[in-house]
mmCIF file of C-alpha atoms in Angstrom:
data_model
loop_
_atom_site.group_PDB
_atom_site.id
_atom_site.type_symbol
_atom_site.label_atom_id
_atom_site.label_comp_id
_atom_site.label_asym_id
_atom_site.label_seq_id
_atom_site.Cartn_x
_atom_site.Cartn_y
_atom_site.Cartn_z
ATOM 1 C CA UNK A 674 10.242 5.056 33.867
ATOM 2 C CA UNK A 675 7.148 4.720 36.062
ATOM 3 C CA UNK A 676 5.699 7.771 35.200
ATOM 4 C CA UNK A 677 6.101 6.924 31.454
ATOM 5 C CA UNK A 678 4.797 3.580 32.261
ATOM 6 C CA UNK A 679 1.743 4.954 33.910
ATOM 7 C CA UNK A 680 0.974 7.676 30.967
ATOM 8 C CA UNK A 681 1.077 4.621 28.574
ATOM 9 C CA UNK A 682 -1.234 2.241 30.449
ATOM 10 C CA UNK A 683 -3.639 5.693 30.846
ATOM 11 C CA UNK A 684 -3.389 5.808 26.972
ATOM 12 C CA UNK A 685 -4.485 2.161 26.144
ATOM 13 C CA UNK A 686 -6.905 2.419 28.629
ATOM 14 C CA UNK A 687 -8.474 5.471 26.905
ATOM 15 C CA UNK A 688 -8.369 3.600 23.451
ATOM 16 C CA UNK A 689 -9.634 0.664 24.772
ATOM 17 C CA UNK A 690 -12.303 2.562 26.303
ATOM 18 C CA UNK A 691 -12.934 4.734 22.912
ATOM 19 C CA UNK A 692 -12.873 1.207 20.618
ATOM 20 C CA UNK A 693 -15.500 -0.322 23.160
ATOM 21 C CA UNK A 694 -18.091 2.730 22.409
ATOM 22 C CA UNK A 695 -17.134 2.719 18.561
ATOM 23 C CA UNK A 696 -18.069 -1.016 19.068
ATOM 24 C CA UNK A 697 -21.477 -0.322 20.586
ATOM 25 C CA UNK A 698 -22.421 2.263 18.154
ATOM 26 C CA UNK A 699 -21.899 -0.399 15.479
ATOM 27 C CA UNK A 700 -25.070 -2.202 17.415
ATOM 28 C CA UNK A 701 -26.702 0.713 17.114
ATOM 29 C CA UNK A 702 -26.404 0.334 13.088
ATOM 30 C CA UNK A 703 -27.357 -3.770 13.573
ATOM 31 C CA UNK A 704 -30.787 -2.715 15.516
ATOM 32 C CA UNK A 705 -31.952 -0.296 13.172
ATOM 33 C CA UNK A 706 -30.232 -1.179 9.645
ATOM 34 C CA UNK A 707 -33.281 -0.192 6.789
ATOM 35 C CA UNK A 708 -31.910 -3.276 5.256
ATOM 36 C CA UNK A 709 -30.521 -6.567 5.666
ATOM 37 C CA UNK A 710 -26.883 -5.669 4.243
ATOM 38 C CA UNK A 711 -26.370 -2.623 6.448
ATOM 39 C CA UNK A 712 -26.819 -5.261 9.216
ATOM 40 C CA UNK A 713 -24.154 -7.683 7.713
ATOM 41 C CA UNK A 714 -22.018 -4.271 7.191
ATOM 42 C CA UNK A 715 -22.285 -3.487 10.876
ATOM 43 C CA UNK A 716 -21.478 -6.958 12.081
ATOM 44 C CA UNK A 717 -18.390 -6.838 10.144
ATOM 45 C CA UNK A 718 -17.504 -3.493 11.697
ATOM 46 C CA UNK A 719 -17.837 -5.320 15.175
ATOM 47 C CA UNK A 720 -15.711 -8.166 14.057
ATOM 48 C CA UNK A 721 -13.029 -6.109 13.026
ATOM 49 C CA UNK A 722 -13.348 -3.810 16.067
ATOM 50 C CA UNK A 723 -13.712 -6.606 18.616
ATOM 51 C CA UNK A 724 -10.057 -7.806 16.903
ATOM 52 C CA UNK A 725 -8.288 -4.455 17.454
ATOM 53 C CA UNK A 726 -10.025 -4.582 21.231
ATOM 54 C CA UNK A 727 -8.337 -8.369 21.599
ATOM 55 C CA UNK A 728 -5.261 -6.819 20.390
ATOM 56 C CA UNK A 729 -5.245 -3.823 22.905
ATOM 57 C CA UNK A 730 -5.793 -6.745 25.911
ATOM 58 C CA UNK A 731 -2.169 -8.310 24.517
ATOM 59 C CA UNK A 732 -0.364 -4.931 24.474
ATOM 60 C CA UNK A 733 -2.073 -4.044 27.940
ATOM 61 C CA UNK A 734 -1.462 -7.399 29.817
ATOM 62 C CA UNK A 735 1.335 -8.180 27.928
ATOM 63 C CA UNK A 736 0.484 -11.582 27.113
ATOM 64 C CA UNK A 737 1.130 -12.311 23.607
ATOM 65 C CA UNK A 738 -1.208 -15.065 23.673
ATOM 66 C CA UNK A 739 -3.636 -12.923 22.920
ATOM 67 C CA UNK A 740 -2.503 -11.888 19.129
ATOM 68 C CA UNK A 741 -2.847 -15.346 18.433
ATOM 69 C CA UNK A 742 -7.105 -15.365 19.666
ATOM 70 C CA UNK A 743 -7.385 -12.263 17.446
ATOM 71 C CA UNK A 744 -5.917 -13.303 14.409
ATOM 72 C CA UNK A 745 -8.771 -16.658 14.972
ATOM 73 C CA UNK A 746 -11.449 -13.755 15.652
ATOM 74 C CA UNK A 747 -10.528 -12.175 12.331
ATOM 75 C CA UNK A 748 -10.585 -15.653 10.594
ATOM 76 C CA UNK A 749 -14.234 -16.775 11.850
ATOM 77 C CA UNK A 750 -15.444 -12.997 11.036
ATOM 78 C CA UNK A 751 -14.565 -13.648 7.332
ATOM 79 C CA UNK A 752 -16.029 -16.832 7.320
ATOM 80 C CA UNK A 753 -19.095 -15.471 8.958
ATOM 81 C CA UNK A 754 -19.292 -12.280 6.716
ATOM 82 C CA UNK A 755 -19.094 -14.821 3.406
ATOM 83 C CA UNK A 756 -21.838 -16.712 4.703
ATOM 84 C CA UNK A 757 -23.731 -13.876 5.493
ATOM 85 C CA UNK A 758 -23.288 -12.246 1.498
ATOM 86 C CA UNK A 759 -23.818 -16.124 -0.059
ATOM 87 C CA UNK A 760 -27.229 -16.667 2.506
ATOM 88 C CA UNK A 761 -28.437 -13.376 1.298
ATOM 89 C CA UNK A 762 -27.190 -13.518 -2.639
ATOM 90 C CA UNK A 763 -28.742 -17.548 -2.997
ATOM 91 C CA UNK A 764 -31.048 -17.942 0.332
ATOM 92 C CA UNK A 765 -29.243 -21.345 1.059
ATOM 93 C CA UNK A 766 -25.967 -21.896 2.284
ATOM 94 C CA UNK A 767 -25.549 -25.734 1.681
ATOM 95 C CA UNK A 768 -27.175 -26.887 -1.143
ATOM 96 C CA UNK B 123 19.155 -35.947 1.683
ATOM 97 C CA UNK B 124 21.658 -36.621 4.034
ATOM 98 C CA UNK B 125 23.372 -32.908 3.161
ATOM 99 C CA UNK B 126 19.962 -31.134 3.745
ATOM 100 C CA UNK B 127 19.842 -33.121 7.102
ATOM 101 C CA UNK B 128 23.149 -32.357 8.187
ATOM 102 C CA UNK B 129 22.864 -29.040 7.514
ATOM 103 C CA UNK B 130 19.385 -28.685 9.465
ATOM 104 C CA UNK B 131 20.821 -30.527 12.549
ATOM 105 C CA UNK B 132 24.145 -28.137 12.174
ATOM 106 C CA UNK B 133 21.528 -25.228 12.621
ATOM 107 C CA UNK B 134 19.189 -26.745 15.263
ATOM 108 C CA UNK B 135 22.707 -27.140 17.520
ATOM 109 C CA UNK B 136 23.274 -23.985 17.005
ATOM 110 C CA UNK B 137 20.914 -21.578 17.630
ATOM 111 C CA UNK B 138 22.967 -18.894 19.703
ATOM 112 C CA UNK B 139 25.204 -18.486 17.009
ATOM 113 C CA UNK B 140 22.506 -17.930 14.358
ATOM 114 C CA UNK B 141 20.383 -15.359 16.753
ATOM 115 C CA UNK B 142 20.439 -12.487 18.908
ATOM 116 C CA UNK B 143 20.839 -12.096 22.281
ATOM 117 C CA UNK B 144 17.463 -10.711 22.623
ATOM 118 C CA UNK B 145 16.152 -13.632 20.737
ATOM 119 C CA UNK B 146 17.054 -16.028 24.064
ATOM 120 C CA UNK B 147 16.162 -13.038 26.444
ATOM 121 C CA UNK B 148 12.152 -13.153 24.671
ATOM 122 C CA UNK B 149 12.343 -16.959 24.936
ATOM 123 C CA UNK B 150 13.283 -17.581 28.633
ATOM 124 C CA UNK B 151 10.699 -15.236 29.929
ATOM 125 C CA UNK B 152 7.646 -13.949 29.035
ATOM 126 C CA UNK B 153 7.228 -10.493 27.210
ATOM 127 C CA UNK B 154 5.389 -9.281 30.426
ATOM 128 C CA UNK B 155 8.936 -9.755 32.719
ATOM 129 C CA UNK B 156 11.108 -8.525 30.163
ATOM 130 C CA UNK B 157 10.345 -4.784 30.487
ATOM 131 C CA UNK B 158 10.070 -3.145 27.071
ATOM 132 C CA UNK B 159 12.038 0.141 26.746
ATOM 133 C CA UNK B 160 10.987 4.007 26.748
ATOM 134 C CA UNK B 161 10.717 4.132 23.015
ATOM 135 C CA UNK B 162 9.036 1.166 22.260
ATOM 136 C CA UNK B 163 6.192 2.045 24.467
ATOM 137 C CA UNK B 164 6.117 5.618 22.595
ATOM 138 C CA UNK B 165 5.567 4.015 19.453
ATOM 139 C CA UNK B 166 3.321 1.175 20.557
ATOM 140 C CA UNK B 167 1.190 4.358 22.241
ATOM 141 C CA UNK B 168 1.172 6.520 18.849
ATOM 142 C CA UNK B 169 0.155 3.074 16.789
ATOM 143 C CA UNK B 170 -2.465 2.489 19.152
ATOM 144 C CA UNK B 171 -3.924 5.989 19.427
ATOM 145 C CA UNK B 172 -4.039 6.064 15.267
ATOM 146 C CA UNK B 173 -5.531 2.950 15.292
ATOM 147 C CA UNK B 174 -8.136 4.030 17.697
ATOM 148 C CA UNK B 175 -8.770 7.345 15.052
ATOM 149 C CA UNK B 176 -8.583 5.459 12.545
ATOM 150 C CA UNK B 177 -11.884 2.715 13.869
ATOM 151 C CA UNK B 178 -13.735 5.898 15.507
ATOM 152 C CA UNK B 179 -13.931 7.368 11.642
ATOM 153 C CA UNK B 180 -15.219 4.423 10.577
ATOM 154 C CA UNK B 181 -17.845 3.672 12.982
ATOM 155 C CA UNK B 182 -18.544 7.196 12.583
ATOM 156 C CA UNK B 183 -19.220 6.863 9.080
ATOM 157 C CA UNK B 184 -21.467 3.869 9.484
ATOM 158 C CA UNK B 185 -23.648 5.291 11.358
ATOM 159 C CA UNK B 186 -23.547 8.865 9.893
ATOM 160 C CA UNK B 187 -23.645 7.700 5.395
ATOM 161 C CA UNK B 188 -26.933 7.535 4.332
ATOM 162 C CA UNK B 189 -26.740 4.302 2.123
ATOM 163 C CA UNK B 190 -25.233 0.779 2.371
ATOM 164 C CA UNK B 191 -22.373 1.058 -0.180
ATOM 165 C CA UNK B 192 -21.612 4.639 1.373
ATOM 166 C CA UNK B 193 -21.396 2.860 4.649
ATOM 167 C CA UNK B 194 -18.804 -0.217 3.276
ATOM 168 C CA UNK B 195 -17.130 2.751 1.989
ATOM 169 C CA UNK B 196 -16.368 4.049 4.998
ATOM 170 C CA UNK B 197 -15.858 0.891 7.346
ATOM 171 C CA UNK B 198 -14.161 -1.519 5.178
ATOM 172 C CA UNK B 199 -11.101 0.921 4.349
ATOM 173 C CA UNK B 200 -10.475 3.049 7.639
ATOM 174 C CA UNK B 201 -11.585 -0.287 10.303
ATOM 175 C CA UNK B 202 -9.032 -1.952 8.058
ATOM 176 C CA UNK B 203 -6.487 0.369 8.750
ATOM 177 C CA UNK B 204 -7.329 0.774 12.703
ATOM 178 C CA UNK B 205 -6.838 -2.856 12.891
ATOM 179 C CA UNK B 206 -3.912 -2.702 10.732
ATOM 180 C CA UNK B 207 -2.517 -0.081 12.874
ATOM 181 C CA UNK B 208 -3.273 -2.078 16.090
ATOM 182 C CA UNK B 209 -1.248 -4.964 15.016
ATOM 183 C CA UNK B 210 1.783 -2.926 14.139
ATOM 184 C CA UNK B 211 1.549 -1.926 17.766
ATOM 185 C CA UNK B 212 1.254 -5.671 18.367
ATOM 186 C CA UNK B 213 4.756 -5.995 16.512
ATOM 187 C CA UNK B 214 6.423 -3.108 18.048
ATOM 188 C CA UNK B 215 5.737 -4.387 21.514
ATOM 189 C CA UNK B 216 6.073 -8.506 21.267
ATOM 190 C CA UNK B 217 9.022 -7.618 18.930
ATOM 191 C CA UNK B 218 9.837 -10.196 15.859
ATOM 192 C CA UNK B 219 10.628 -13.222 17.786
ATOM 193 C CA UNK B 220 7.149 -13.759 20.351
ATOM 194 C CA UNK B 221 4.346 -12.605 18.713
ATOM 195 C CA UNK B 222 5.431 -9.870 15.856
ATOM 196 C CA UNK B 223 4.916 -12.245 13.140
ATOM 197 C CA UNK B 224 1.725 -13.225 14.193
ATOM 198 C CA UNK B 225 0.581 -9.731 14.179
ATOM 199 C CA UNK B 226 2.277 -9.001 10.552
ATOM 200 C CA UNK B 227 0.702 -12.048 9.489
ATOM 201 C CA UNK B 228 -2.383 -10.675 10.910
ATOM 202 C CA UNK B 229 -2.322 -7.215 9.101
ATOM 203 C CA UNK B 230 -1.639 -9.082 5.887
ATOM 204 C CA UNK B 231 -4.768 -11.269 6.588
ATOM 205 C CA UNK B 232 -6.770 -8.341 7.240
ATOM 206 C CA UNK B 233 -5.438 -6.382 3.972
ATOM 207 C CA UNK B 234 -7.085 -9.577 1.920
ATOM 208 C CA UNK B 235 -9.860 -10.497 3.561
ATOM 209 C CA UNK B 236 -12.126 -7.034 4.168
ATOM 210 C CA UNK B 237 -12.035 -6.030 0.833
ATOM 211 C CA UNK B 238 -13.076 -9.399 -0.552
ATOM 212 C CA UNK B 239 -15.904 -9.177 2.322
ATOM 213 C CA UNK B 240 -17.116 -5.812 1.723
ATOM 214 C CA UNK B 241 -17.313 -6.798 -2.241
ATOM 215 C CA UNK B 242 -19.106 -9.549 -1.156
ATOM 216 C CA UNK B 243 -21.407 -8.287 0.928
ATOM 217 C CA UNK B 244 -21.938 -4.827 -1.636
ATOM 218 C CA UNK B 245 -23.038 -7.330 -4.515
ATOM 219 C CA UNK B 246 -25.537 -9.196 -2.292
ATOM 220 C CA UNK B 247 -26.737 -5.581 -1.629
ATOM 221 C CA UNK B 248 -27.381 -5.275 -5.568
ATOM 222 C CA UNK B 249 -28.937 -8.202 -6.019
ATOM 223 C CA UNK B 250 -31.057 -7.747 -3.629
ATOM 224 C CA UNK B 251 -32.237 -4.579 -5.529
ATOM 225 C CA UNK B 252 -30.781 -2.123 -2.702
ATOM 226 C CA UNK B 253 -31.020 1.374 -4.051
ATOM 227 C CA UNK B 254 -28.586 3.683 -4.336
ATOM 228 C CA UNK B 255 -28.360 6.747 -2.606
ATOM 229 C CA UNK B 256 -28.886 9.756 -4.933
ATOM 230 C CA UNK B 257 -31.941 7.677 -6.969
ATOM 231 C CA UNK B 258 -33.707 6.814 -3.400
ATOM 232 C CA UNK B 259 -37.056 8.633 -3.959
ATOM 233 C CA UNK B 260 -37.006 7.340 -8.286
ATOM 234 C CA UNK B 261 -36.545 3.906 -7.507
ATOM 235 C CA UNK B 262 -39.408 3.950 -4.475
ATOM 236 C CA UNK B 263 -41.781 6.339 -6.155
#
């Protein structure tokens, strides 16, 4: 049992660890984006990946708390990502 | 009415009856005391090694497509699925009574909302008179 326990918190430390640099590579893609879009692309990418990342903290601490916190990350990075299209389609969010 | 109530307060008084004895077990502790078995922690480890493939593609192909739709292309289907797979982990391990639902609710969130965003986002692109990748040098030159 230990020993199983121990090869599973190795594995979601190693995932953890992998989503974290997919993560910052996705900044990479925000700094030096040709165009606007890419940029709104990439911060998408980092919403979604900082969800999965909140997700792996629940399985890892086992505090189910934490689905909750990313299922309200995923809402605000939809809201944000629709803002982002309608500022860029109209220039003005609130008319 | 009065059936409907009856019949609500019938169930509310009895709630060992209607559920398991693992319902009461997730309930009276935490899901960190009560120690998950062998084989759910297999399959919560193979869910959350997919799901970690499946967000390393996509990053991958952000950064390595050579256009903006190519690069939705790649992020909004396979991050979907990481995430997707990441909450089924979620479920496996919190089981349906704690915080399983929340995570299917969750993956079905995700399933309609970054495909809406990516659309979105892709005809902003085209408005804003983004080219396309294999007519890059026509459009600039």
């Amino acid at each position: 049992m230990s020993e199983l326990a121990a090869v599973y918190d190795l594995v979601l430390a190693a995932c953890a660890a992998i989503t974290a640099l997919a993560t910052l590579a996705c900044a990479y893609r925000v700094a030096v984006g040709p165009t606007v879009p890419d940029r709104a692309v990439a911060l998408d990418t980092i919403g979604t990946c900082v969800v999965a990342i909140v997700v792996l903290h629940a399985l890892s601490s086992g505090r189910s708390f934490f689905v909750l916190v990313a299922v309200m990350l995923g809402i605000v990075g939809f809201v944000t990502t629709v803002v982002a299209a309608k500022y860029l389609t109209e220039g003005a969010i609130i008319e | 009415m009065t059936l409907a109530l009856a019949l609500g307060a019938a169930v509310a008084r009895a709630p060992a009856l209607a559920r398991p004895a693992f319902a009461a077990a997730a309930e009276s502790g935490d899901a960190a005391s009560a120690a998950p078995s062998d084989l759910r922690l297999a399959l919560v480890a193979v869910f959350v090694v997919v799901g970690t493939f499946f967000l390393a593609v996509g990053t991958l192909g952000l950064l390595r497509f050579p256009d903006v739709y190519n690069r939705m292309h790649a992020t909004s289907k396979a991050t979907t699925l990481g995430a997707a797979s990441m909450f089924l982990a979620g479920f496996v391990r919190f089981g349906p009574y704690d915080a399983g639902l929340t995570c299917l609710v969750g993956i079905v969130f995700l399933f309609v909302t970054a495909p809406a965003g990516a659309h979105l986002i892709s005809r902003a692109a085209r408005k804003l008179g983004v080219p396309m990748y294999p007519d890059d040098e026509n459009r600039n030159g």
